[in-house]
XYZ file of C-alpha atoms in Angstrom:
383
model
C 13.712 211.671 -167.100
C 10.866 213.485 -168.938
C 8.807 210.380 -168.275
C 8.612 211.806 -164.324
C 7.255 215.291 -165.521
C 4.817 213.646 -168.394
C 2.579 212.751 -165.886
C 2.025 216.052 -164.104
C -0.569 218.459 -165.190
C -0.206 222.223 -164.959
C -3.124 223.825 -163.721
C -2.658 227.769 -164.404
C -5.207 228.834 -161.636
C -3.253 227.590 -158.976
C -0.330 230.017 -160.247
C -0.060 233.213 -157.983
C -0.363 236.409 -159.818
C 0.316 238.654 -156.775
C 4.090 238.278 -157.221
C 6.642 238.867 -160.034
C 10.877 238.752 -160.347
C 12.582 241.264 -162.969
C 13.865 239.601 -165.848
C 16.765 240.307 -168.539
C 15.816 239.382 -171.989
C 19.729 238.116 -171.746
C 20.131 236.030 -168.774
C 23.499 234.876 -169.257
C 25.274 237.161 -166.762
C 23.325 237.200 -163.982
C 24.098 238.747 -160.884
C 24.602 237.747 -157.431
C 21.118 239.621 -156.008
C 19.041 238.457 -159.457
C 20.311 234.938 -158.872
C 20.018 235.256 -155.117
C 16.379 236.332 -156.397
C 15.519 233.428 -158.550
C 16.428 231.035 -155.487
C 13.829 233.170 -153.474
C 11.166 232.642 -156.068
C 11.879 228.960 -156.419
C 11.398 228.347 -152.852
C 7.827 230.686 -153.077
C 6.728 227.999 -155.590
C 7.305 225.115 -154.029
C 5.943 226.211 -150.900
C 3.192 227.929 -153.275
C 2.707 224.105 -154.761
C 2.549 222.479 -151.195
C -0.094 224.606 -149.866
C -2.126 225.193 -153.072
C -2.499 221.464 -153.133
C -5.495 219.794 -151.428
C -4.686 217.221 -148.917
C -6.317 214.742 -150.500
C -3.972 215.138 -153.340
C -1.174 215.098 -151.206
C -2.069 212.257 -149.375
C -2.608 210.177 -153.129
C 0.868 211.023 -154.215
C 2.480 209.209 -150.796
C 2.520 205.565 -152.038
C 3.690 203.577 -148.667
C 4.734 200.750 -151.812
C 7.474 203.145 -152.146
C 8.552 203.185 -148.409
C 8.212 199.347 -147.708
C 10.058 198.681 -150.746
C 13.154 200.973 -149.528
C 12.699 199.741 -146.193
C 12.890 195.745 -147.060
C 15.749 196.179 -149.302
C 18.244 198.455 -147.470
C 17.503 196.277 -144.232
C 18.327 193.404 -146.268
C 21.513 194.613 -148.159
C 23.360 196.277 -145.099
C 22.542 193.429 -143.034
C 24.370 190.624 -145.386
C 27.345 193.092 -145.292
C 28.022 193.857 -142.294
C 31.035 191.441 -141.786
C 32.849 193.870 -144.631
C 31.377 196.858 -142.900
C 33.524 195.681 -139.748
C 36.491 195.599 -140.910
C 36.428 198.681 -143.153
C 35.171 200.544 -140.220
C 37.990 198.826 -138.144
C 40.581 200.388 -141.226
C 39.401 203.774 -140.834
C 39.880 203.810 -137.225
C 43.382 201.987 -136.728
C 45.256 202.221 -140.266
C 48.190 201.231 -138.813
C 47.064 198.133 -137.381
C 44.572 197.208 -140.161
C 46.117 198.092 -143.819
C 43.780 196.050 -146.414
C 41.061 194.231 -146.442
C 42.193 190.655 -146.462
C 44.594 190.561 -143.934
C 42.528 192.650 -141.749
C 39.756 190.477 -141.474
C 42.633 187.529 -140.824
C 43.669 189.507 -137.739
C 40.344 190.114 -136.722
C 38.976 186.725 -136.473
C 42.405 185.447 -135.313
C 42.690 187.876 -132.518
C 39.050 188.163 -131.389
C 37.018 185.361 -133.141
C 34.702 185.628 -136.009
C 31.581 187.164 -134.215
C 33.270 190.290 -134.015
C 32.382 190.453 -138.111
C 28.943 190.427 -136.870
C 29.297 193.166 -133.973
C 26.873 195.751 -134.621
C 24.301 193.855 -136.866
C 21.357 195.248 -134.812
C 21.779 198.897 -134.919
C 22.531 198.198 -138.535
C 19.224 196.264 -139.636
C 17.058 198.639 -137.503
C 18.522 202.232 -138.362
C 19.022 200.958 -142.392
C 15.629 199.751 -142.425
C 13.828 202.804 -141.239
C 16.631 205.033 -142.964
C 15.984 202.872 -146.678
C 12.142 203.566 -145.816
C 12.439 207.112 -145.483
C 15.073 207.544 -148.034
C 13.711 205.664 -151.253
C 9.892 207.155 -150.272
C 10.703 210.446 -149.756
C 12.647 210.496 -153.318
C 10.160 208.689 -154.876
C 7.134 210.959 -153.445
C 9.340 214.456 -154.026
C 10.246 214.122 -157.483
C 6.715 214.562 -159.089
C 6.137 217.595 -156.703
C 9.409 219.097 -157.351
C 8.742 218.923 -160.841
C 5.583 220.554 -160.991
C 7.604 223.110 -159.073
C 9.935 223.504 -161.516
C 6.888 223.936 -164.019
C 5.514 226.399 -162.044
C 9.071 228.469 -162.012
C 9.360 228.484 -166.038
C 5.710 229.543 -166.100
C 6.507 232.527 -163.912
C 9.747 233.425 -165.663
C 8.211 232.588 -168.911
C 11.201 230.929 -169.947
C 9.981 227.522 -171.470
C 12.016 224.869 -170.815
C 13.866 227.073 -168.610
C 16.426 226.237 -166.257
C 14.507 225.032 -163.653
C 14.004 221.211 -165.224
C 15.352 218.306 -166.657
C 17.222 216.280 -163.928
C 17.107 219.125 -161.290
C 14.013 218.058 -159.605
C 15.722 214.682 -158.999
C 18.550 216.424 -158.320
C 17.123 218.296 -155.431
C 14.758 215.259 -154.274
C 18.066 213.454 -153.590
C 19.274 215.969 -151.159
C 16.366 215.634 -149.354
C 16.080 212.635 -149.083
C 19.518 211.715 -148.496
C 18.822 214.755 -145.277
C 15.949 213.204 -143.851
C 17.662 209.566 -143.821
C 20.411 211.137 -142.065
C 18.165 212.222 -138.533
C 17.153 209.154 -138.539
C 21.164 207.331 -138.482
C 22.191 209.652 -136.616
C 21.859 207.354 -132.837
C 22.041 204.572 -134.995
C 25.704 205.405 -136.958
C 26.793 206.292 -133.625
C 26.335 202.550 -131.583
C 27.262 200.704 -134.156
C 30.328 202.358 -134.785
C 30.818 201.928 -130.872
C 29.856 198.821 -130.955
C 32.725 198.136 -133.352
C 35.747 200.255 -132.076
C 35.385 200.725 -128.444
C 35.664 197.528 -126.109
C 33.792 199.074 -123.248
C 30.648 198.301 -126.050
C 30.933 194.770 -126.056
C 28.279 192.430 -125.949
C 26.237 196.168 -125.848
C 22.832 195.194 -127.440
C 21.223 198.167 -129.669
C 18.743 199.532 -127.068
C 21.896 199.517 -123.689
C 24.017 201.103 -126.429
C 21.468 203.963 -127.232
C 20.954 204.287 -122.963
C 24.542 204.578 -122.274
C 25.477 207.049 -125.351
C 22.137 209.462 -123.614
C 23.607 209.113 -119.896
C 27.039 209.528 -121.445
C 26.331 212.755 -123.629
C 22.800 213.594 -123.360
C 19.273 212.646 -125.176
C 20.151 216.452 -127.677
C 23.825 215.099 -128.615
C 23.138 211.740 -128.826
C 20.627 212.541 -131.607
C 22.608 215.274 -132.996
C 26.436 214.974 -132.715
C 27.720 214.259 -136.059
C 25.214 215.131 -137.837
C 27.123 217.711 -140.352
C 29.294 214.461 -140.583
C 26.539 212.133 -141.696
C 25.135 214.799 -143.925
C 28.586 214.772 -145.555
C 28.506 211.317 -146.255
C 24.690 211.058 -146.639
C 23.792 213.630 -149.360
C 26.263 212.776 -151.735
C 25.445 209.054 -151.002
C 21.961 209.346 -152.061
C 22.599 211.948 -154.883
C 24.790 209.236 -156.561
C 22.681 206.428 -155.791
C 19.479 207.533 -156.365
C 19.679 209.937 -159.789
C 22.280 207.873 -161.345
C 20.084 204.385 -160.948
C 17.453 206.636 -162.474
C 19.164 208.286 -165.198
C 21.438 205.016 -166.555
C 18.099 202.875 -166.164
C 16.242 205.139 -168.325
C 19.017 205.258 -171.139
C 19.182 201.532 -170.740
C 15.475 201.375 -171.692
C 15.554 203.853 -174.423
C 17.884 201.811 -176.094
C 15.755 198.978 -175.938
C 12.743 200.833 -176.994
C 14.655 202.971 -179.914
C 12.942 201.513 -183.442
C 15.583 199.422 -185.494
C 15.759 197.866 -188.946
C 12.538 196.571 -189.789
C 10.830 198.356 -187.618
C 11.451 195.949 -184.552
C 13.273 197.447 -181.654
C 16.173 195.887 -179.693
C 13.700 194.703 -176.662
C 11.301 192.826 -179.580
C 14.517 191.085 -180.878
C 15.650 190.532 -177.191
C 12.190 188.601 -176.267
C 12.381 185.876 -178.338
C 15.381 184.367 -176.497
C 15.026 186.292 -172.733
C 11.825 186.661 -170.552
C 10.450 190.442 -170.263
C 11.202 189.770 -166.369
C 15.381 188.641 -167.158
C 15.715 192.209 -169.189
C 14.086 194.358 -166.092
C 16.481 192.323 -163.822
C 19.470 192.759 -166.743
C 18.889 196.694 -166.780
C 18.567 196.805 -162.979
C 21.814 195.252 -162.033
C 23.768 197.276 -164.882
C 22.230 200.525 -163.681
C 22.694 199.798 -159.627
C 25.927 198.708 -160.865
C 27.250 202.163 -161.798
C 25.439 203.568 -159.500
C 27.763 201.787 -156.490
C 30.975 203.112 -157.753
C 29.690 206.615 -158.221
C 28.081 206.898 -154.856
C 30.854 205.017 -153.303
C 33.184 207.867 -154.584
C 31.215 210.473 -154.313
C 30.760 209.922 -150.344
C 33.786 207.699 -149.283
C 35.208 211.656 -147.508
C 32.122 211.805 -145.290
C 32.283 208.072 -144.276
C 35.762 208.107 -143.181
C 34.836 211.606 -141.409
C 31.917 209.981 -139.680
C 33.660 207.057 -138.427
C 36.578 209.654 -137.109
C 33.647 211.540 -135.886
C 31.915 208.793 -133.687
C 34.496 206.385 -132.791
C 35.693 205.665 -129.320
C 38.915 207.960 -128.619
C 42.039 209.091 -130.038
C 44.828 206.865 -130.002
C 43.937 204.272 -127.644
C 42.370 206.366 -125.269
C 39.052 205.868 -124.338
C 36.948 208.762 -123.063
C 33.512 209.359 -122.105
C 31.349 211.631 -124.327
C 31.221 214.546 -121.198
C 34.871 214.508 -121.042
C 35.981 213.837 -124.797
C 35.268 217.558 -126.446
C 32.380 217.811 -129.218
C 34.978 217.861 -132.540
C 33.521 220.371 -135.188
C 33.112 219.153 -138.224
C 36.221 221.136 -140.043
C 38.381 219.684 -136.187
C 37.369 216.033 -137.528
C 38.019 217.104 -141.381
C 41.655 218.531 -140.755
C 42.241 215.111 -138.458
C 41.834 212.929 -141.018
C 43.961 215.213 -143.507
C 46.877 215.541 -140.892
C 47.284 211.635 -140.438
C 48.606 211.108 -144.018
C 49.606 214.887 -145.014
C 47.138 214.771 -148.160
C 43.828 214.996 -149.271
C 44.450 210.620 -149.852
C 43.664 210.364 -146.218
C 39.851 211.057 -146.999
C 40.186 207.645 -149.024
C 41.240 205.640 -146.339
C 39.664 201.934 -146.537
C 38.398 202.468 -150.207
C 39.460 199.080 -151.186
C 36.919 197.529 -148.728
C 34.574 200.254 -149.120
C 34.314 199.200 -152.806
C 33.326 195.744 -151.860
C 31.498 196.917 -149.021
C 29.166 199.704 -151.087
C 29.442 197.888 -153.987
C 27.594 194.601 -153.293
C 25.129 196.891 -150.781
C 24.054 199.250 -153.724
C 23.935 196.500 -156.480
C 21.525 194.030 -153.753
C 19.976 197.144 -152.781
C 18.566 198.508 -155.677
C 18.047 195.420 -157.490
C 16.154 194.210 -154.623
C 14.114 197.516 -154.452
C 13.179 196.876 -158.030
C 12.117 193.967 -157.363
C 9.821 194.704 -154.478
C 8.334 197.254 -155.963
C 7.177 195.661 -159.178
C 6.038 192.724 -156.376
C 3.881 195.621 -154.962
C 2.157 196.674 -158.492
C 4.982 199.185 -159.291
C 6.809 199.421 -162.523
C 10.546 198.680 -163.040
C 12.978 201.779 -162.289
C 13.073 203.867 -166.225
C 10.395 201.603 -167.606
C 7.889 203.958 -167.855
């Protein structure tokens, strides 16, 4: 990940002088106020960074490439999967009715045809779009600026290579990013999971479903209500999506690049039987690979507490938003735990999940490589 930070230039008149933290030459046991401390100072630099910066620089380091890229290929991937996004949302809601994935989708096109697998394909293609636009750009455009951050931190604490570095920066521009795209799914999460698991939605195109969720609940809950939910699902989401594609693409390309016998290197010995443009796709689809099963873990609790969060009712019973009471997020959380007595209840649906996330991540990010080396861009750990 060095390659990120390679590129950034430390300027040391930018650095504020009118400010300094204590620090032990022994930093191993820290307490609670110095560390407490050191989070106060890192957040002094980065806003330090933002407004030391001209706007013209700021304004160079937002490359829209980044955010039509994400946009195009999250549209794209959630869109073909929606059918397996049906019925695992369908599991989560009714286990009883729906226990795997195969003869859940049998009882759903037997008892209510085979559109239903397409119910809620709008919502999905417009909130995924602009959530994969905001998501991959604002990751992309935080992690050199978090970085230099990070810089600026060791250079205060004049601790080189400090702990403020190595993946942290993408570390923290995952959370981010993975916050922002969640605002933005929010109203969108909320029809199509409607759309899906309450009848009185049917037929509901995106725009009537957003109208009828405002005169139901409000314009403030209808953007807000399950948001700690989404967050829960969101962050991790994007924090194993996003740093492990970059982290296993980059080892994939060092081994390519490390020198072998006879000086060649494993990419060199690779070229004379596969195009440059088959080993960018290779490393792509190996990298989003693991990336799918460790974001799919990593967030499969907040998905099944979203969907207990926005669907219809409890049991059968359908209830408007005014009358149904606003669950808390730790109300939804102990739900979900008391239906099977165990923490396995948070892993409801995981078999179609991994289908589900699996082909989305792998087509996403694949696709998002791509586009972006379509817009001018290199390949994800190529440079």
């Amino acid at each position: 990940m060095n390659h990120q930070m390679s590129i950034i230039t430390s300027n040391g008149s930018n650095q504020p002088t009118n400010a300094t933290m204590p620090v032990k030459e022994k930093g191993r046991n820290r307490s609670p106020l110095q560390s407490f401390q050191s989070l106060l100072t890192l957040l002094s630099i980065v806003f330090h960074v933002t407004s030391a910066t001209s706007a013209a620089s700021i304004a160079s380091s937002i490359d829209y490439r980044y955010f039509v890229a994400g946009g195009g290929c999250a549209a794209i991937s959630h869109g073909i999967t929606t059918p397996i996004d049906v019925v695992k949302t369908r599991m989560q809601s009714n286990p009883d009715k729906y226990k795997s994935l195969l003869p859940a989708t049998a009882t759903i096109i037997r008892e209510e045809g085979a559109s239903t697998l397409v119910k809620g394909l709008g919502p999905t293609l417009v909130g995924y779009g602009i959530e994969g636009a905001l998501k991959f750009g604002v990751y992309e455009v935080s992690k050199p600026l978090l970085a230099l951050a990070c810089r600026n931190v060791n250079d205060r604490l004049k601790r080189a290579g400090g702990y403020c570095g190595g993946p942290l920066p993408f570390l923290v521009a995952s959370i981010l990013a993975g916050a922002v795209a969640s605002l933005v799914l929010v109203p969108m999460e909320s029809v199509r999971i409607r759309m899906v698991t309450d009848p009185e939605f049917e037929g509901v195109s995106l725009l009537n479903g957003l109208r009828r969720l405002v005169d139901e609940a409000g314009l403030a809950q209808t953007l807000t209500v399950g948001l700690g939910a989404m967050l829960a699902k969101q962050v991790p989401y994007t924090f194993g999506k996003q740093v492990s594609f970059d982290v296993v693409a980059k080892f994939l390309y060092r081994i390519l690049n490390a020198p072998r016998s006879a000086s060649t290197t494993l990419a060199e010995s690779l070229s004379k039987s596969a195009s440059p443009e088959f080993v960018k796709l290779a490393v792509s689809v190996l990298a989003a690979m693991v990336a799918s099963v460790l974001a799919c873990l990593l967030s499969q609790p907040g998905d099944v507490i979203l969907t207990e969060t926005y669907k219809g009712g409890e049991d059968g019973e359908k209830q408007s938003a005014k009358s149904q009471p606003k669950r808390s997020l730790a109300e939804v959380s102990s739900t979900v735990y008391s239906r099977r007595g165990s923490l396995l209840g948070f892993f409801t649906g995981l078999q179609a999940r991994f289908v589900h996330v699996g082909v989305i991540i792998t087509s996403q990010l694949v696709i998002y490589d791509l586009f972006k080396q379509a817009l001018g861009l290199s390949a994800t750990g190529s440079h």
